[in-house]
Structure formats: structure tokens, C-alpha cells
Amino acid sequence: AANAAASIEGRGIVKTFGGFTAVDGLTLDIRSGEFVSLIGPSGCGKSTFMLMAAGLIPTSGGELLVNGKPLTEPLTDIGIVFQDHLLLEFRTALENVMLQAEIRGLPLVPAKERALELFGKLGISHAADRYPKQLSGGMRQRVSIARALIHNPSVLMMDEPFGALDAITRTQIRHDLEMLWLETAKTVVFITHSIEEAIGLSDRVLVMSPTPGRVVDEIRIELPRPRPAHLGDYPSFNT
Ligand code: ADP
Ligand code: MG
């Protein structure tokens, strides 16, 4: 069943590590079903924001709302593609995804069917029984995306998922992701260093300042992109 996509709002979020302020007054608004890119210099707090938004680390100040409610515990309705794909080396691609299904408490037979279906959509069916080190960087990243989607979360967050990949692989994965997004209408937060990728993929690009990070600019993509019918028109920005 398709979940209603989630919204994420930050109101003056602060994050300190000891005496160091990593994020200082981050205010942003990610609407349900939107594909938003976050760009900004290294160290500005992009990954930190992602971990806070997932409820994996606490904020030090400000407000973080998911679906309009303060986030008080780890968000389970989220799939994360970490900056380093973080696959388990001694598990095959399929086992990596199935382990996640088990952790999520999914019934295993349908989960396996879904895993294989995702592998098919991501063009890695032939990799199911291979180990991560037998796979190319692009294939490992696709396994990582399949793992993030196994429980059909309504939010998908990807932290520089294409960083280490060559241009052709990036373009292919980008295309697959676009297809998946169209099918599933998830809220997507895409962290990247590439303004081209950000503009090519998303509805909106949020630009962060150097440390301590906050959103300093916003690029709204004006080109009409295909959009799932059930999401209706593009969000209105008149507010
Ligand atoms: P980005 O993902 O934008 O490159 P990060 O969110 O990883 O930036 O980091 C933001 C800042 O916070 C950096 O200066 C980083 O060194 C610091 N930082 C991140 N995580 C920790 C941590 N667990 N402890 C101390 N400092 C951290
Ligand atoms: Mg980072």
C-alpha cells in the first residue's frame, strides 16, 4: 500500500557538538511528495541535518516537525542511503536487503519478492547473489537504494549517493531514481555537491551556507517535470 508522503519542517534548528556549533538556525520546509535537494560546502551540516531529521541524533535547539508533529523518536517511515553505502561485506546483495527487512519486522516472503522487484527496477537482478566487493560502485549504490526502499518508506533520504561514481553511472542511476520517484511519490531529500544533479532531479534546491549551516538560498525549478497524477499540481509557493 502506498503511504502518504511525509513533510519535514525545521524551525531554527541548532546542533552543537560539545562547544562547536555545526548547524545554527536551520529553517527549511520539505513538503509531502516533494523532491528537494540540499547543496552546500563540505562541513556545512548536511549529513547532520539528515541524521536529525531521521531522529537518529537529537537537535540542540529549535524545532523539527515531521508531518507537523515534533520528532521525538527515530523515524521508522524513512529510508536512508548513507554517504558511504555501508553494505555488509560478508552478505550478498540480497542478504543485505533482507537483513534490513528482518530488522524492520517485515514478513520475509513478500519482502524477498519486493527486494527482487527493486533489484529489477534498479537493473541489478544479476547481482542478487554477489557480495559487495564483487560489485561496481554503481551497483553497490543501487543495492543500498534497494535496501533503503525495502519497507516502502514515505521518505527517502540520500546523502551524496553518487559521490564516487563515474558520469555514465550517475546518469543511469539518476534515471532509475526518477522512475522510482514517479512510481512511488515519496518525499525525497537528496544531498549532493552537484548543482547540475540537484537542478536536474529536484523540484527545489536548498542552498546552505558554510559552517554553521543554514539555508541561504532556494532555487525553484520552473521546468514542468513529469509528476505523479495523484500528487496533483506542484506545491504552491504563494505563502
Ligand atoms: P556535511 O555533510 O555538510 O559535509 P556534516 O554534517 O558532516 O557536514 O558536518 C557538519 C560539521 O559538524 C562539520 O564541521 C563536522 O566536522 C562537524 N561534525 C559532524 N558530526 C560530528 C560529531 N559527531 N562530532 C563532532 N563534530 C561533528
Ligand atoms: Mg556529509
PDB file of N, CA and C in Angstrom, residues 112-190:
ATOM      1  N   LYS A 112      11.110 -10.596   0.204  1.00  0.00           N
ATOM      2  CA  LYS A 112      12.057 -11.096  -0.798  1.00  0.00           C
ATOM      3  C   LYS A 112      11.551 -10.790  -2.206  1.00  0.00           C
ATOM      4  N   GLU A 113      10.250 -10.953  -2.391  1.00  0.00           N
ATOM      5  CA  GLU A 113       9.684 -10.611  -3.703  1.00  0.00           C
ATOM      6  C   GLU A 113       9.908  -9.140  -4.020  1.00  0.00           C
ATOM      7  N   ARG A 114       9.699  -8.313  -2.992  1.00  0.00           N
ATOM      8  CA  ARG A 114       9.873  -6.883  -3.198  1.00  0.00           C
ATOM      9  C   ARG A 114      11.339  -6.549  -3.473  1.00  0.00           C
ATOM     10  N   ALA A 115      12.237  -7.208  -2.744  1.00  0.00           N
ATOM     11  CA  ALA A 115      13.668  -6.965  -2.953  1.00  0.00           C
ATOM     12  C   ALA A 115      14.043  -7.292  -4.398  1.00  0.00           C
ATOM     13  N   LEU A 116      13.556  -8.424  -4.872  1.00  0.00           N
ATOM     14  CA  LEU A 116      13.907  -8.833  -6.237  1.00  0.00           C
ATOM     15  C   LEU A 116      13.270  -7.889  -7.262  1.00  0.00           C
ATOM     16  N   GLU A 117      12.074  -7.407  -6.939  1.00  0.00           N
ATOM     17  CA  GLU A 117      11.415  -6.445  -7.821  1.00  0.00           C
ATOM     18  C   GLU A 117      12.222  -5.134  -7.878  1.00  0.00           C
ATOM     19  N   LEU A 118      12.687  -4.684  -6.706  1.00  0.00           N
ATOM     20  CA  LEU A 118      13.505  -3.459  -6.666  1.00  0.00           C
ATOM     21  C   LEU A 118      14.814  -3.664  -7.424  1.00  0.00           C
ATOM     22  N   PHE A 119      15.422  -4.828  -7.241  1.00  0.00           N
ATOM     23  CA  PHE A 119      16.650  -5.126  -7.982  1.00  0.00           C
ATOM     24  C   PHE A 119      16.376  -5.034  -9.485  1.00  0.00           C
ATOM     25  N   GLY A 120      15.224  -5.562  -9.906  1.00  0.00           N
ATOM     26  CA  GLY A 120      14.855  -5.500 -11.317  1.00  0.00           C
ATOM     27  C   GLY A 120      14.731  -4.063 -11.797  1.00  0.00           C
ATOM     28  N   LYS A 121      14.030  -3.247 -11.010  1.00  0.00           N
ATOM     29  CA  LYS A 121      13.826  -1.846 -11.396  1.00  0.00           C
ATOM     30  C   LYS A 121      15.136  -1.070 -11.416  1.00  0.00           C
ATOM     31  N   LEU A 122      16.058  -1.489 -10.551  1.00  0.00           N
ATOM     32  CA  LEU A 122      17.334  -0.784 -10.472  1.00  0.00           C
ATOM     33  C   LEU A 122      18.394  -1.431 -11.374  1.00  0.00           C
ATOM     34  N   GLY A 123      17.987  -2.450 -12.133  1.00  0.00           N
ATOM     35  CA  GLY A 123      18.901  -3.056 -13.102  1.00  0.00           C
ATOM     36  C   GLY A 123      20.007  -3.886 -12.480  1.00  0.00           C
ATOM     37  N   ILE A 124      19.757  -4.491 -11.307  1.00  0.00           N
ATOM     38  CA  ILE A 124      20.808  -5.288 -10.667  1.00  0.00           C
ATOM     39  C   ILE A 124      20.327  -6.697 -10.324  1.00  0.00           C
ATOM     40  N   SER A 125      19.363  -7.213 -11.092  1.00  0.00           N
ATOM     41  CA  SER A 125      18.860  -8.565 -10.816  1.00  0.00           C
ATOM     42  C   SER A 125      19.986  -9.587 -10.787  1.00  0.00           C
ATOM     43  N   HIS A 126      20.932  -9.423 -11.686  1.00  0.00           N
ATOM     44  CA  HIS A 126      22.028 -10.385 -11.785  1.00  0.00           C
ATOM     45  C   HIS A 126      23.001 -10.299 -10.611  1.00  0.00           C
ATOM     46  N   ALA A 127      22.851  -9.287  -9.780  1.00  0.00           N
ATOM     47  CA  ALA A 127      23.804  -9.090  -8.678  1.00  0.00           C
ATOM     48  C   ALA A 127      23.298  -9.649  -7.354  1.00  0.00           C
ATOM     49  N   ALA A 128      22.089 -10.182  -7.343  1.00  0.00           N
ATOM     50  CA  ALA A 128      21.452 -10.570  -6.080  1.00  0.00           C
ATOM     51  C   ALA A 128      22.332 -11.465  -5.213  1.00  0.00           C
ATOM     52  N   ASP A 129      23.012 -12.432  -5.831  1.00  0.00           N
ATOM     53  CA  ASP A 129      23.785 -13.395  -5.042  1.00  0.00           C
ATOM     54  C   ASP A 129      25.268 -13.065  -4.977  1.00  0.00           C
ATOM     55  N   ARG A 130      25.610 -11.856  -5.389  1.00  0.00           N
ATOM     56  CA  ARG A 130      27.024 -11.478  -5.316  1.00  0.00           C
ATOM     57  C   ARG A 130      27.294 -10.681  -4.041  1.00  0.00           C
ATOM     58  N   TYR A 131      28.575 -10.691  -3.644  1.00  0.00           N
ATOM     59  CA  TYR A 131      29.000  -9.958  -2.462  1.00  0.00           C
ATOM     60  C   TYR A 131      29.399  -8.536  -2.872  1.00  0.00           C
ATOM     61  N   PRO A 132      29.262  -7.583  -1.950  1.00  0.00           N
ATOM     62  CA  PRO A 132      29.549  -6.194  -2.304  1.00  0.00           C
ATOM     63  C   PRO A 132      30.880  -5.995  -3.035  1.00  0.00           C
ATOM     64  N   LYS A 133      31.919  -6.716  -2.587  1.00  0.00           N
ATOM     65  CA  LYS A 133      33.210  -6.448  -3.242  1.00  0.00           C
ATOM     66  C   LYS A 133      33.273  -6.989  -4.673  1.00  0.00           C
ATOM     67  N   GLN A 134      32.278  -7.798  -5.050  1.00  0.00           N
ATOM     68  CA  GLN A 134      32.220  -8.279  -6.436  1.00  0.00           C
ATOM     69  C   GLN A 134      31.411  -7.320  -7.317  1.00  0.00           C
ATOM     70  N   LEU A 135      30.943  -6.241  -6.719  1.00  0.00           N
ATOM     71  CA  LEU A 135      30.084  -5.312  -7.457  1.00  0.00           C
ATOM     72  C   LEU A 135      30.808  -3.992  -7.721  1.00  0.00           C
ATOM     73  N   SER A 136      30.400  -3.322  -8.798  1.00  0.00           N
ATOM     74  CA  SER A 136      30.949  -1.989  -9.074  1.00  0.00           C
ATOM     75  C   SER A 136      30.348  -1.001  -8.079  1.00  0.00           C
ATOM     76  N   GLY A 137      30.954   0.182  -8.006  1.00  0.00           N
ATOM     77  CA  GLY A 137      30.453   1.219  -7.102  1.00  0.00           C
ATOM     78  C   GLY A 137      28.996   1.557  -7.377  1.00  0.00           C
ATOM     79  N   GLY A 138      28.651   1.633  -8.658  1.00  0.00           N
ATOM     80  CA  GLY A 138      27.276   1.970  -9.029  1.00  0.00           C
ATOM     81  C   GLY A 138      26.299   0.894  -8.590  1.00  0.00           C
ATOM     82  N   MET A 139      26.728  -0.366  -8.726  1.00  0.00           N
ATOM     83  CA  MET A 139      25.854  -1.470  -8.319  1.00  0.00           C
ATOM     84  C   MET A 139      25.678  -1.500  -6.806  1.00  0.00           C
ATOM     85  N   ARG A 140      26.762  -1.234  -6.098  1.00  0.00           N
ATOM     86  CA  ARG A 140      26.652  -1.204  -4.629  1.00  0.00           C
ATOM     87  C   ARG A 140      25.676  -0.104  -4.191  1.00  0.00           C
ATOM     88  N   GLN A 141      25.767   1.021  -4.878  1.00  0.00           N
ATOM     89  CA  GLN A 141      24.875   2.119  -4.538  1.00  0.00           C
ATOM     90  C   GLN A 141      23.413   1.742  -4.811  1.00  0.00           C
ATOM     91  N   ARG A 142      23.178   0.980  -5.884  1.00  0.00           N
ATOM     92  CA  ARG A 142      21.821   0.539  -6.201  1.00  0.00           C
ATOM     93  C   ARG A 142      21.306  -0.450  -5.148  1.00  0.00           C
ATOM     94  N   VAL A 143      22.214  -1.308  -4.674  1.00  0.00           N
ATOM     95  CA  VAL A 143      21.816  -2.232  -3.598  1.00  0.00           C
ATOM     96  C   VAL A 143      21.421  -1.418  -2.366  1.00  0.00           C
ATOM     97  N   SER A 144      22.202  -0.394  -2.101  1.00  0.00           N
ATOM     98  CA  SER A 144      21.940   0.460  -0.951  1.00  0.00           C
ATOM     99  C   SER A 144      20.591   1.179  -1.090  1.00  0.00           C
ATOM    100  N   ILE A 145      20.254   1.564  -2.313  1.00  0.00           N
ATOM    101  CA  ILE A 145      18.958   2.211  -2.567  1.00  0.00           C
ATOM    102  C   ILE A 145      17.833   1.183  -2.367  1.00  0.00           C
ATOM    103  N   ALA A 146      18.033  -0.038  -2.875  1.00  0.00           N
ATOM    104  CA  ALA A 146      17.021  -1.090  -2.682  1.00  0.00           C
ATOM    105  C   ALA A 146      16.800  -1.347  -1.199  1.00  0.00           C
ATOM    106  N   ARG A 147      17.900  -1.376  -0.451  1.00  0.00           N
ATOM    107  CA  ARG A 147      17.795  -1.617   0.993  1.00  0.00           C
ATOM    108  C   ARG A 147      16.986  -0.493   1.668  1.00  0.00           C
ATOM    109  N   ALA A 148      17.223   0.738   1.218  1.00  0.00           N
ATOM    110  CA  ALA A 148      16.512   1.870   1.822  1.00  0.00           C
ATOM    111  C   ALA A 148      15.018   1.831   1.507  1.00  0.00           C
ATOM    112  N   LEU A 149      14.657   1.157   0.401  1.00  0.00           N
ATOM    113  CA  LEU A 149      13.257   1.175  -0.040  1.00  0.00           C
ATOM    114  C   LEU A 149      12.487  -0.084   0.331  1.00  0.00           C
ATOM    115  N   ILE A 150      13.154  -1.042   0.981  1.00  0.00           N
ATOM    116  CA  ILE A 150      12.534  -2.361   1.175  1.00  0.00           C
ATOM    117  C   ILE A 150      11.240  -2.271   1.988  1.00  0.00           C
ATOM    118  N   HIS A 151      11.158  -1.348   2.942  1.00  0.00           N
ATOM    119  CA  HIS A 151       9.941  -1.256   3.758  1.00  0.00           C
ATOM    120  C   HIS A 151       8.988  -0.183   3.224  1.00  0.00           C
ATOM    121  N   ASN A 152       9.205   0.221   1.977  1.00  0.00           N
ATOM    122  CA  ASN A 152       8.338   1.207   1.318  1.00  0.00           C
ATOM    123  C   ASN A 152       8.112   2.456   2.173  1.00  0.00           C
ATOM    124  N   PRO A 153       9.203   3.111   2.574  1.00  0.00           N
ATOM    125  CA  PRO A 153       9.065   4.290   3.433  1.00  0.00           C
ATOM    126  C   PRO A 153       8.457   5.448   2.648  1.00  0.00           C
ATOM    127  N   SER A 154       7.862   6.392   3.355  1.00  0.00           N
ATOM    128  CA  SER A 154       7.316   7.537   2.621  1.00  0.00           C
ATOM    129  C   SER A 154       8.352   8.634   2.423  1.00  0.00           C
ATOM    130  N   VAL A 155       9.475   8.524   3.141  1.00  0.00           N
ATOM    131  CA  VAL A 155      10.571   9.487   2.934  1.00  0.00           C
ATOM    132  C   VAL A 155      11.831   8.728   2.552  1.00  0.00           C
ATOM    133  N   LEU A 156      12.502   9.217   1.521  1.00  0.00           N
ATOM    134  CA  LEU A 156      13.793   8.650   1.131  1.00  0.00           C
ATOM    135  C   LEU A 156      14.832   9.758   1.240  1.00  0.00           C
ATOM    136  N   MET A 157      15.886   9.506   2.034  1.00  0.00           N
ATOM    137  CA  MET A 157      16.970  10.485   2.141  1.00  0.00           C
ATOM    138  C   MET A 157      18.244   9.868   1.616  1.00  0.00           C
ATOM    139  N   MET A 158      18.910  10.606   0.744  1.00  0.00           N
ATOM    140  CA  MET A 158      20.145  10.092   0.161  1.00  0.00           C
ATOM    141  C   MET A 158      21.261  11.105   0.382  1.00  0.00           C
ATOM    142  N   ASP A 159      22.327  10.640   1.022  1.00  0.00           N
ATOM    143  CA  ASP A 159      23.424  11.531   1.370  1.00  0.00           C
ATOM    144  C   ASP A 159      24.574  11.341   0.379  1.00  0.00           C
ATOM    145  N   GLU A 160      24.691  12.256  -0.547  1.00  0.00           N
ATOM    146  CA  GLU A 160      25.721  12.198  -1.599  1.00  0.00           C
ATOM    147  C   GLU A 160      25.873  10.783  -2.152  1.00  0.00           C
ATOM    148  N   PRO A 161      24.787  10.221  -2.653  1.00  0.00           N
ATOM    149  CA  PRO A 161      24.844   8.818  -3.054  1.00  0.00           C
ATOM    150  C   PRO A 161      25.708   8.570  -4.287  1.00  0.00           C
ATOM    151  N   PHE A 162      25.914   9.599  -5.083  1.00  0.00           N
ATOM    152  CA  PHE A 162      26.641   9.376  -6.346  1.00  0.00           C
ATOM    153  C   PHE A 162      28.054   9.916  -6.292  1.00  0.00           C
ATOM    154  N   GLY A 163      28.482  10.321  -5.110  1.00  0.00           N
ATOM    155  CA  GLY A 163      29.768  10.996  -4.962  1.00  0.00           C
ATOM    156  C   GLY A 163      30.922  10.321  -5.676  1.00  0.00           C
ATOM    157  N   ALA A 164      31.017   9.000  -5.513  1.00  0.00           N
ATOM    158  CA  ALA A 164      32.216   8.321  -6.004  1.00  0.00           C
ATOM    159  C   ALA A 164      32.007   7.673  -7.377  1.00  0.00           C
ATOM    160  N   LEU A 165      30.905   7.980  -8.034  1.00  0.00           N
ATOM    161  CA  LEU A 165      30.587   7.258  -9.268  1.00  0.00           C
ATOM    162  C   LEU A 165      30.971   8.048 -10.519  1.00  0.00           C
ATOM    163  N   ASP A 166      31.210   7.296 -11.610  1.00  0.00           N
ATOM    164  CA  ASP A 166      31.541   7.968 -12.870  1.00  0.00           C
ATOM    165  C   ASP A 166      30.282   8.566 -13.500  1.00  0.00           C
ATOM    166  N   ALA A 167      30.494   9.431 -14.481  1.00  0.00           N
ATOM    167  CA  ALA A 167      29.389  10.230 -15.037  1.00  0.00           C
ATOM    168  C   ALA A 167      28.291   9.367 -15.655  1.00  0.00           C
ATOM    169  N   ILE A 168      28.670   8.297 -16.350  1.00  0.00           N
ATOM    170  CA  ILE A 168      27.663   7.472 -17.023  1.00  0.00           C
ATOM    171  C   ILE A 168      26.810   6.759 -15.987  1.00  0.00           C
ATOM    172  N   THR A 169      27.469   6.180 -14.982  1.00  0.00           N
ATOM    173  CA  THR A 169      26.732   5.501 -13.917  1.00  0.00           C
ATOM    174  C   THR A 169      25.802   6.470 -13.204  1.00  0.00           C
ATOM    175  N   ARG A 170      26.302   7.663 -12.959  1.00  0.00           N
ATOM    176  CA  ARG A 170      25.463   8.670 -12.287  1.00  0.00           C
ATOM    177  C   ARG A 170      24.205   8.938 -13.096  1.00  0.00           C
ATOM    178  N   THR A 171      24.378   9.095 -14.395  1.00  0.00           N
ATOM    179  CA  THR A 171      23.229   9.396 -15.252  1.00  0.00           C
ATOM    180  C   THR A 171      22.226   8.255 -15.229  1.00  0.00           C
ATOM    181  N   GLN A 172      22.744   7.012 -15.262  1.00  0.00           N
ATOM    182  CA  GLN A 172      21.844   5.852 -15.254  1.00  0.00           C
ATOM    183  C   GLN A 172      21.078   5.772 -13.942  1.00  0.00           C
ATOM    184  N   ILE A 173      21.782   5.897 -12.844  1.00  0.00           N
ATOM    185  CA  ILE A 173      21.107   5.781 -11.542  1.00  0.00           C
ATOM    186  C   ILE A 173      20.098   6.907 -11.398  1.00  0.00           C
ATOM    187  N   ARG A 174      20.481   8.077 -11.876  1.00  0.00           N
ATOM    188  CA  ARG A 174      19.593   9.228 -11.811  1.00  0.00           C
ATOM    189  C   ARG A 174      18.277   8.932 -12.527  1.00  0.00           C
ATOM    190  N   HIS A 175      18.399   8.315 -13.693  1.00  0.00           N
ATOM    191  CA  HIS A 175      17.215   7.961 -14.478  1.00  0.00           C
ATOM    192  C   HIS A 175      16.348   6.961 -13.715  1.00  0.00           C
ATOM    193  N   ASP A 176      16.986   5.927 -13.162  1.00  0.00           N
ATOM    194  CA  ASP A 176      16.244   4.913 -12.403  1.00  0.00           C
ATOM    195  C   ASP A 176      15.534   5.533 -11.205  1.00  0.00           C
ATOM    196  N   LEU A 177      16.253   6.442 -10.546  1.00  0.00           N
ATOM    197  CA  LEU A 177      15.667   7.096  -9.374  1.00  0.00           C
ATOM    198  C   LEU A 177      14.449   7.910  -9.753  1.00  0.00           C
ATOM    199  N   GLU A 178      14.552   8.588 -10.882  1.00  0.00           N
ATOM    200  CA  GLU A 178      13.442   9.407 -11.349  1.00  0.00           C
ATOM    201  C   GLU A 178      12.212   8.532 -11.589  1.00  0.00           C
ATOM    202  N   MET A 179      12.452   7.371 -12.206  1.00  0.00           N
ATOM    203  CA  MET A 179      11.351   6.433 -12.469  1.00  0.00           C
ATOM    204  C   MET A 179      10.731   5.965 -11.157  1.00  0.00           C
ATOM    205  N   LEU A 180      11.610   5.585 -10.220  1.00  0.00           N
ATOM    206  CA  LEU A 180      11.116   5.102  -8.929  1.00  0.00           C
ATOM    207  C   LEU A 180      10.310   6.184  -8.217  1.00  0.00           C
ATOM    208  N   TRP A 181      10.811   7.408  -8.306  1.00  0.00           N
ATOM    209  CA  TRP A 181      10.132   8.506  -7.635  1.00  0.00           C
ATOM    210  C   TRP A 181       8.749   8.709  -8.250  1.00  0.00           C
ATOM    211  N   LEU A 182       8.684   8.637  -9.563  1.00  0.00           N
ATOM    212  CA  LEU A 182       7.403   8.825 -10.238  1.00  0.00           C
ATOM    213  C   LEU A 182       6.412   7.742  -9.825  1.00  0.00           C
ATOM    214  N   GLU A 183       6.915   6.537  -9.659  1.00  0.00           N
ATOM    215  CA  GLU A 183       6.034   5.428  -9.291  1.00  0.00           C
ATOM    216  C   GLU A 183       5.561   5.514  -7.853  1.00  0.00           C
ATOM    217  N   THR A 184       6.445   5.961  -6.980  1.00  0.00           N
ATOM    218  CA  THR A 184       6.157   5.806  -5.560  1.00  0.00           C
ATOM    219  C   THR A 184       5.755   7.110  -4.880  1.00  0.00           C
ATOM    220  N   ALA A 185       6.079   8.238  -5.505  1.00  0.00           N
ATOM    221  CA  ALA A 185       5.708   9.541  -4.958  1.00  0.00           C
ATOM    222  C   ALA A 185       6.187   9.742  -3.530  1.00  0.00           C
ATOM    223  N   LYS A 186       7.411   9.342  -3.256  1.00  0.00           N
ATOM    224  CA  LYS A 186       7.953   9.561  -1.922  1.00  0.00           C
ATOM    225  C   LYS A 186       8.424  11.003  -1.776  1.00  0.00           C
ATOM    226  N   THR A 187       8.533  11.425  -0.537  1.00  0.00           N
ATOM    227  CA  THR A 187       9.256  12.657  -0.263  1.00  0.00           C
ATOM    228  C   THR A 187      10.736  12.311  -0.349  1.00  0.00           C
ATOM    229  N   VAL A 188      11.472  13.053  -1.170  1.00  0.00           N
ATOM    230  CA  VAL A 188      12.887  12.721  -1.325  1.00  0.00           C
ATOM    231  C   VAL A 188      13.744  13.907  -0.913  1.00  0.00           C
ATOM    232  N   VAL A 189      14.733  13.629  -0.070  1.00  0.00           N
ATOM    233  CA  VAL A 189      15.741  14.623   0.271  1.00  0.00           C
ATOM    234  C   VAL A 189      17.059  14.102  -0.274  1.00  0.00           C
ATOM    235  N   PHE A 190      17.625  14.885  -1.163  1.00  0.00           N
ATOM    236  CA  PHE A 190      18.804  14.442  -1.915  1.00  0.00           C
ATOM    237  C   PHE A 190      19.946  15.400  -1.611  1.00  0.00           C
TER     238      PHE A 190
END
